[in-house]
Coordinates of N, CA and C in Angstrom, one line a residue:
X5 N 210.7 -220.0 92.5 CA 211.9 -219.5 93.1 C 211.8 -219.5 94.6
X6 N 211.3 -220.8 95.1 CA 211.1 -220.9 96.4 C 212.6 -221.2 97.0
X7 N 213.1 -220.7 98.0 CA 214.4 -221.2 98.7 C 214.1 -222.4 99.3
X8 N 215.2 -223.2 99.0 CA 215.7 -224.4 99.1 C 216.1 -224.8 100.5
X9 N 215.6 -226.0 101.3 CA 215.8 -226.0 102.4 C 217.4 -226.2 102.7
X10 N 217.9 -225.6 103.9 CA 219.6 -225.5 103.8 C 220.0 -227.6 103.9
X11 N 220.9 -227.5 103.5 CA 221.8 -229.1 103.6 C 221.7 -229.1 105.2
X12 N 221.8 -230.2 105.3 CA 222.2 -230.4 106.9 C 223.6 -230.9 106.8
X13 N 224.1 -230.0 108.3 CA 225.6 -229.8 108.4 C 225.8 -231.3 109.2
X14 N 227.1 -231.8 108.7 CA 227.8 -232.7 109.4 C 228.8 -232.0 109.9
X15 N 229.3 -232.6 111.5 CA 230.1 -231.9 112.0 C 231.2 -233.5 112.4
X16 N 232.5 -233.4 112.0 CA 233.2 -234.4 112.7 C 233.1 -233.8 113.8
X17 N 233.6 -232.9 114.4 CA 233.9 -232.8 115.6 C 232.5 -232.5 116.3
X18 N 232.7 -233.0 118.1 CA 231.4 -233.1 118.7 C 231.2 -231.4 119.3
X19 N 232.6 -230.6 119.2 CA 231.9 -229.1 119.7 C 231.8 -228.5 118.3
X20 N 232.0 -228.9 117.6 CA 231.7 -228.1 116.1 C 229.9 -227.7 116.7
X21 N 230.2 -226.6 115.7 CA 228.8 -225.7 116.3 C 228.2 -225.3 117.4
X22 N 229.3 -225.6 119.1 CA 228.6 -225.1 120.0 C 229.4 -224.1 120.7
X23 N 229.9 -223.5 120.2 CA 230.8 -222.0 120.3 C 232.2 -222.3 120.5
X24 N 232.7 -223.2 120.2 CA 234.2 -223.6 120.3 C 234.8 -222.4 119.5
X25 N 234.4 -221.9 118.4 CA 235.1 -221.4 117.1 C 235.7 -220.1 118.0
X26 N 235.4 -219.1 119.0 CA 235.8 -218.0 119.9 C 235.6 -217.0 118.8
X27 N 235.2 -217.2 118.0 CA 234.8 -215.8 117.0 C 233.4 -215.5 117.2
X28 N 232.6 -215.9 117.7 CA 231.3 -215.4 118.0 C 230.4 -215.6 117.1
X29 N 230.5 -216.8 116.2 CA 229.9 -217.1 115.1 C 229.4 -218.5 116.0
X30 N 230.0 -219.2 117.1 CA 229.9 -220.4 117.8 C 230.3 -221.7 116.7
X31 N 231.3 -221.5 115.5 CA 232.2 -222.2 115.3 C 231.5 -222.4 113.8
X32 N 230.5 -221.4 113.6 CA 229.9 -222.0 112.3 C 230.3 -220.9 111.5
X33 N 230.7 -221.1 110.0 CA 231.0 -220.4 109.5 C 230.1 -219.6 108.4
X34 N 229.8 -217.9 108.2 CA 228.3 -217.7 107.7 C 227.8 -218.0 106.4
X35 N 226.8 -218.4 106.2 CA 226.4 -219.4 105.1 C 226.2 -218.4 103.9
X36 N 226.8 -218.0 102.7 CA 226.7 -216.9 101.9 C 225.1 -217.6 101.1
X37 N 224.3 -216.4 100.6 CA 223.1 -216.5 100.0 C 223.2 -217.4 98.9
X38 N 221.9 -218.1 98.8 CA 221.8 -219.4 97.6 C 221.3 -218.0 96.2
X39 N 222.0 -219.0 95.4 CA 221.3 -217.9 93.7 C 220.5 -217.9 93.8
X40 N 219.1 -218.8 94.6 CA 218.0 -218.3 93.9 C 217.8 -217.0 95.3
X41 N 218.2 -216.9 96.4 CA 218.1 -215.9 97.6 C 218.8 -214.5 96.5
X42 N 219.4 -214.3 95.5 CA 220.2 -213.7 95.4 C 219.3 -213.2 93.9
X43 N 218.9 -214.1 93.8 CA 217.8 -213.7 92.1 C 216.1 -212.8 92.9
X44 N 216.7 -213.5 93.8 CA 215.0 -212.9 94.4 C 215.2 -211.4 94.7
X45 N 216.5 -211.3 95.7 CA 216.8 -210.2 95.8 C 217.0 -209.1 95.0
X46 N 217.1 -209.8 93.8 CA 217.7 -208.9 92.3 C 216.2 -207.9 92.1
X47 N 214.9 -209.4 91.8 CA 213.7 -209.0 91.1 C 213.1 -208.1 92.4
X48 N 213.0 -208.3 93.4 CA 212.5 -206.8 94.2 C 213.0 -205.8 94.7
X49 N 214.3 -205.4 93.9 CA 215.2 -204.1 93.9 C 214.9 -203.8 92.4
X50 N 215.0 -204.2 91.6 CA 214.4 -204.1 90.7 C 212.6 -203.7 90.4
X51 N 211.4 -204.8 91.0 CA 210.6 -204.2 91.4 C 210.3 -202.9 92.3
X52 N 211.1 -202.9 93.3 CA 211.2 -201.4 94.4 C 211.3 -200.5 93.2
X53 N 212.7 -200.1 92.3 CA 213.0 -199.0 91.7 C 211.8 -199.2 90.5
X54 N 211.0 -199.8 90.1 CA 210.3 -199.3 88.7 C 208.9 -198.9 89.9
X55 N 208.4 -199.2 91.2 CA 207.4 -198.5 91.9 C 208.0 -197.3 92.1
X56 N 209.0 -196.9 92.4 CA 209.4 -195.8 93.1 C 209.4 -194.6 91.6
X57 N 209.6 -194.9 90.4 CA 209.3 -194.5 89.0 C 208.0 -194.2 89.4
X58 N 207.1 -195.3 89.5 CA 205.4 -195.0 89.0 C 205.2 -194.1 89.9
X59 N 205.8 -194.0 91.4 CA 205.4 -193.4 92.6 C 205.4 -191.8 92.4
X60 N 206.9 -192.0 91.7 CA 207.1 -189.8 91.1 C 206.1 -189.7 89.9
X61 N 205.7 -190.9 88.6 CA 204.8 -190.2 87.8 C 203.5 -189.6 88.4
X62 N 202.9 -190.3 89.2 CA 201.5 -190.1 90.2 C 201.8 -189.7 90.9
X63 N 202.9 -188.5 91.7 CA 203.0 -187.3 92.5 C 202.9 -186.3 91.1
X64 N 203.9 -186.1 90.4 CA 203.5 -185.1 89.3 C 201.8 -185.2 88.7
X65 N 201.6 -186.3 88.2 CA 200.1 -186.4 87.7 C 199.0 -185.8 89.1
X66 N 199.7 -185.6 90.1 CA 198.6 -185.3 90.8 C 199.0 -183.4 91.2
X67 N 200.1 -183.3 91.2 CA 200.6 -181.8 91.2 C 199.7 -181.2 89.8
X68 N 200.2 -181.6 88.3 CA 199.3 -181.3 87.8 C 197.5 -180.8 87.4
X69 N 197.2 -181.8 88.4 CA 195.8 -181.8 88.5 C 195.5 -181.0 89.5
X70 N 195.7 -181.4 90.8 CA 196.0 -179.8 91.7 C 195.7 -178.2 90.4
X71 N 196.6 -178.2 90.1 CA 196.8 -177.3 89.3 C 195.8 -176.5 88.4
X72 N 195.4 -177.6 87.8 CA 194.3 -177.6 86.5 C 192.8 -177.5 87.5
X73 N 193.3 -178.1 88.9 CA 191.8 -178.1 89.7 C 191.8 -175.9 90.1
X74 N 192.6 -175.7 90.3 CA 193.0 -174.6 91.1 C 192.4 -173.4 89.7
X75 N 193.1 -173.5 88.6 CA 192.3 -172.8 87.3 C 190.9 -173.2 86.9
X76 N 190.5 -174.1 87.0 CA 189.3 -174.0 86.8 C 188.0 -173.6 87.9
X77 N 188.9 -173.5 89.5 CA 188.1 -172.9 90.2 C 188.2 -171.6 90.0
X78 N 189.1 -170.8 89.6 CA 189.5 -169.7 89.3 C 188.1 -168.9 88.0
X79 N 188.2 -170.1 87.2 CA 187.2 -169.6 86.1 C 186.2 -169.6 86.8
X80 N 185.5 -170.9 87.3 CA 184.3 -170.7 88.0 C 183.8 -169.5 88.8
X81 N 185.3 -169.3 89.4 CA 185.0 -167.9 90.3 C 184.6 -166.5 89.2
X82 N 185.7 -166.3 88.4 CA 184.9 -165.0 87.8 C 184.0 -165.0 86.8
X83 N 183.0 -166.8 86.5 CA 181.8 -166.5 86.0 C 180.9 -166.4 87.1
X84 N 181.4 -166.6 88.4 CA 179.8 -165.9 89.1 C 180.0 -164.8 89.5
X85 N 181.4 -163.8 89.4 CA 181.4 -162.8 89.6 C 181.0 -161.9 88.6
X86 N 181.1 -162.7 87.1 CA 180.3 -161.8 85.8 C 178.7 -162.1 86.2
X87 N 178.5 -162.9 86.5 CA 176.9 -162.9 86.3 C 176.3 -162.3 87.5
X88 N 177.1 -161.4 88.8 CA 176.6 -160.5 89.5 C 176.4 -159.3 89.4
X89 N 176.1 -158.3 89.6 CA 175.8 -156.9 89.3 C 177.1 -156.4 89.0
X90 N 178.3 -156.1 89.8 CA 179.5 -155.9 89.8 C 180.1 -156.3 88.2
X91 N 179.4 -158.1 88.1 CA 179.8 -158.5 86.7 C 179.8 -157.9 85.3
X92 N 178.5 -156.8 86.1 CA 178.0 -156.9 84.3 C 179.1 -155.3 83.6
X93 N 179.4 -154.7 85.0 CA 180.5 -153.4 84.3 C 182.0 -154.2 84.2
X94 N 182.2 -155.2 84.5 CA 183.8 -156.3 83.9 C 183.4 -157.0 82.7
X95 N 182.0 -157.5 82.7 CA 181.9 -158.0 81.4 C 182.1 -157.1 80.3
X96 N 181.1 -156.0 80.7 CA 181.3 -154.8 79.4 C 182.9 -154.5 79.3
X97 N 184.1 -154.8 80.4 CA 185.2 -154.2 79.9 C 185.8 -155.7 79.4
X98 N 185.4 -156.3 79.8 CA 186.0 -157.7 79.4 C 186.1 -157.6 77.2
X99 N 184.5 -157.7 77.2 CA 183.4 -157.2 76.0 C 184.5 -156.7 75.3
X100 N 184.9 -155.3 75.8 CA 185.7 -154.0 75.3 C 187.2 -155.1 74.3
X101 N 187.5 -155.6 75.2 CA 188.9 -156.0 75.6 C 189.0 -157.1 74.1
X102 N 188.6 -157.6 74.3 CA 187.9 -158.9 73.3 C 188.1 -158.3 71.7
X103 N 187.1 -157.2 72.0 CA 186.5 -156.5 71.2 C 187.7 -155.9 70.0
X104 N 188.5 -155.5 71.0 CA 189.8 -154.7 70.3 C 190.6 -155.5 69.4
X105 N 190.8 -156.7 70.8 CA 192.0 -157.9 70.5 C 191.5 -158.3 68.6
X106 N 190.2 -158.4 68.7 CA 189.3 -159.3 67.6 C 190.0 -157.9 66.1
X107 N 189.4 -157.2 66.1 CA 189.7 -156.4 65.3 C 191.0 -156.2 64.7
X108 N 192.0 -156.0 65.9 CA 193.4 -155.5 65.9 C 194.5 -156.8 64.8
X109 N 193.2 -157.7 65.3 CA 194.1 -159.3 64.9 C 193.9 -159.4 63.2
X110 N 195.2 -159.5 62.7 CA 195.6 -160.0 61.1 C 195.4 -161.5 61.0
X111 N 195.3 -162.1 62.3 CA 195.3 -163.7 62.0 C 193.9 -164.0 62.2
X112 N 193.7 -164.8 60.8 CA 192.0 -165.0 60.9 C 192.1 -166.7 62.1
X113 N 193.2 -167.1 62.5 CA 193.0 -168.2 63.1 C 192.5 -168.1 64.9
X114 N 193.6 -166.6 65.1 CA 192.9 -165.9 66.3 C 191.2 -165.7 66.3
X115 N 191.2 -165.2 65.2 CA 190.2 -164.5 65.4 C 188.8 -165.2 65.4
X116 N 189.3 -166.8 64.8 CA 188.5 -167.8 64.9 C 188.2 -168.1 66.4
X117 N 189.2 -168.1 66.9 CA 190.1 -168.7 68.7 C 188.3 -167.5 69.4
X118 N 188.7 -165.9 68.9 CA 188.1 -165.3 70.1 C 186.6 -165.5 69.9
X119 N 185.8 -166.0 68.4 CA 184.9 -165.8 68.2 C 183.8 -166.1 69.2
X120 N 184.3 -167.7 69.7 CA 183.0 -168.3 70.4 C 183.4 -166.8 72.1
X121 N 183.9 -166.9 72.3 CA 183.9 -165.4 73.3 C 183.0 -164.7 73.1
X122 N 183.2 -163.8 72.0 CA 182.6 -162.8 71.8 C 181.0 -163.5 71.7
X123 N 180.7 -164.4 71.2 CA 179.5 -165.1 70.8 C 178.7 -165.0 71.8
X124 N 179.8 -165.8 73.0 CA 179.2 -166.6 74.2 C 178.6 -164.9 75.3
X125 N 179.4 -164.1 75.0 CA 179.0 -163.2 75.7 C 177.7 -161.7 74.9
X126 N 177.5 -162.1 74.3 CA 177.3 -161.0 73.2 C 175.5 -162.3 72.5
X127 N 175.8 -163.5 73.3 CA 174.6 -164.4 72.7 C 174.3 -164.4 71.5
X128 N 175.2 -164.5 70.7 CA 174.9 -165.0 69.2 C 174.2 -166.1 68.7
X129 N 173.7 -166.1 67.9 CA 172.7 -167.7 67.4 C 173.9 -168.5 66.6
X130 N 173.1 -169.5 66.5 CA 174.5 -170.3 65.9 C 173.8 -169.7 64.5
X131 N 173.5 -169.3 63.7 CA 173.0 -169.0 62.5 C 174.2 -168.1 62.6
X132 N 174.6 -166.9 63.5 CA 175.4 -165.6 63.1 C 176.9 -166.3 63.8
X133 N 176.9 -167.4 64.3 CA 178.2 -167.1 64.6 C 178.5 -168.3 63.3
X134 N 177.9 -169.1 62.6 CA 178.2 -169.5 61.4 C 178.4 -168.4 59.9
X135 N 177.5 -167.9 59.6 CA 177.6 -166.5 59.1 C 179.4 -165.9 59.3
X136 N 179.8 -165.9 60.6 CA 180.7 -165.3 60.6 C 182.2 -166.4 60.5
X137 N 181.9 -167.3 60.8 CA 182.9 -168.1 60.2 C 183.2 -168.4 59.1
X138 N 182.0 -168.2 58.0 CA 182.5 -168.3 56.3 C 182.7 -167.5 56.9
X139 N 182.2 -166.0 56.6 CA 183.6 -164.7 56.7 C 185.3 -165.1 56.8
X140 N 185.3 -165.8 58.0 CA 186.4 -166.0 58.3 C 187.0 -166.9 57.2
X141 N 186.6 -167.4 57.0 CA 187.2 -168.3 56.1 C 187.7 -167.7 54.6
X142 N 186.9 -167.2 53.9 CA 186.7 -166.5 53.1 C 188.3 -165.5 53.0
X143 N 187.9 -164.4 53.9 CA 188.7 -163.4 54.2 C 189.6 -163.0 52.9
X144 N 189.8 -161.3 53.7 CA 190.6 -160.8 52.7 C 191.8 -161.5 51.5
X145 N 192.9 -162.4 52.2 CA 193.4 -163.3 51.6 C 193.0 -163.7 50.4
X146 N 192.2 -164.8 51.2 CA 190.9 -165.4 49.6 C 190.7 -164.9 48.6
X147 N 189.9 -163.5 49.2 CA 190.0 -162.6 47.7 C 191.3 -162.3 46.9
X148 N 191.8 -161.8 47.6 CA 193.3 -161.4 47.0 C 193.7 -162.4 46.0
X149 N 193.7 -163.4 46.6 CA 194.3 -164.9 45.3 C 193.5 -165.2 44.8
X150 N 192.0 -164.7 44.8 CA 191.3 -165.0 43.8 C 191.1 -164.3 42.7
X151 N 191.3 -163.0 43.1 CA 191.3 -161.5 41.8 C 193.1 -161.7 41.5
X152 N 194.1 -162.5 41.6 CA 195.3 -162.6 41.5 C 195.1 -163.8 40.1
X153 N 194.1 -165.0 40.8 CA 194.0 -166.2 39.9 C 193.2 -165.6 38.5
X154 N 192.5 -165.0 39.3 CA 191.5 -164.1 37.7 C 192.5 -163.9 36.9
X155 N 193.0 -162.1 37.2 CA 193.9 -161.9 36.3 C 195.0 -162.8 35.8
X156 N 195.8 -163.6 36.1 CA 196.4 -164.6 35.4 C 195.7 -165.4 34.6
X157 N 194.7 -166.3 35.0 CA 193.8 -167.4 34.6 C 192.8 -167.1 33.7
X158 N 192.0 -166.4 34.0 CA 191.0 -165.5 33.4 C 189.7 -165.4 34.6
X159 N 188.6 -165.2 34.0 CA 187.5 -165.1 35.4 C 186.8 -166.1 35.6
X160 N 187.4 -168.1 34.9 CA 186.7 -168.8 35.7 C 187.4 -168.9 37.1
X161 N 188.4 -168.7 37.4 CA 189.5 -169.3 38.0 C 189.2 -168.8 39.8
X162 N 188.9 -169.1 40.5 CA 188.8 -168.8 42.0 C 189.2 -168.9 43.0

């Protein structure tokens, strides 16, 4: 799509083209764009608008990240504020807090959610924080449909 070199102008007349015309064009009249000037012009307004697209996904993608950078310095900050002296009476209320949420909770999916918490702070072995996940698994439910399946079924049924 290389442009085409222009035709060369024949002029009968000998002032054609040296400003006879008094319109300020100097008698030449303006040459409207060749299709391929006009195809080119198409594909880099077209390229412009799909950069200026990528340009706002990669301002967002980076607002984003900003973002996620700003929370995780946030965390960083109050684990070295737990692991300082100050930390360890927020941990104990943190502990507390956890502690409640864990109990208070009917959903064993939560309570899956708070375990490694409570684990991570409370230093559980993986021996007891597996231990406590059959639990969870298991849970009251379980039983319930399982002493439900009995009585209907008989006592292989579980």
């Amino acid at each position: 799509d290389r442009p085409q070199p222009a035709p060369p102008q024949s002029s009968a007349h000998p002032s054609a083209g040296h400003g006879s015309g008094g319109d300020g064009t100097g008698g030449q009249r303006p040459v409207p764009p060749r299709p391929s000037e006009s195809r080119l012009v198409a594909n880099l307004q077209t390229e412009l608008a799909d950069t200026l697209l990528k340009l706002g996904d990669a301002e967002e993608l980076v607002k984003n990240l900003q973002s996620k950078c700003q929370d995780l310095g946030a965390t960083i900050e109050r684990e070295r504020e737990l692991r300082t002296g100050n930390g360890a009476m927020r941990n104990a209320e943190y502990l507390k807090n956890i502690t409640v949420k864990w109990m208070l909770s009917l959903d064993r999916n939560e309570q899956g959610t708070l375990l490694p918490v409570i684990a991570q702070i409370l230093h559980f072995s993986p021996e007891e924080i597996e231990a406590i996940q059959q639990h969870l698994q298991r849970g009251p439910l379980r039983r319930v449909a399982g002493g439900v399946s009995n009585l209907l079924f008989g006592a292989g049924s579980s």
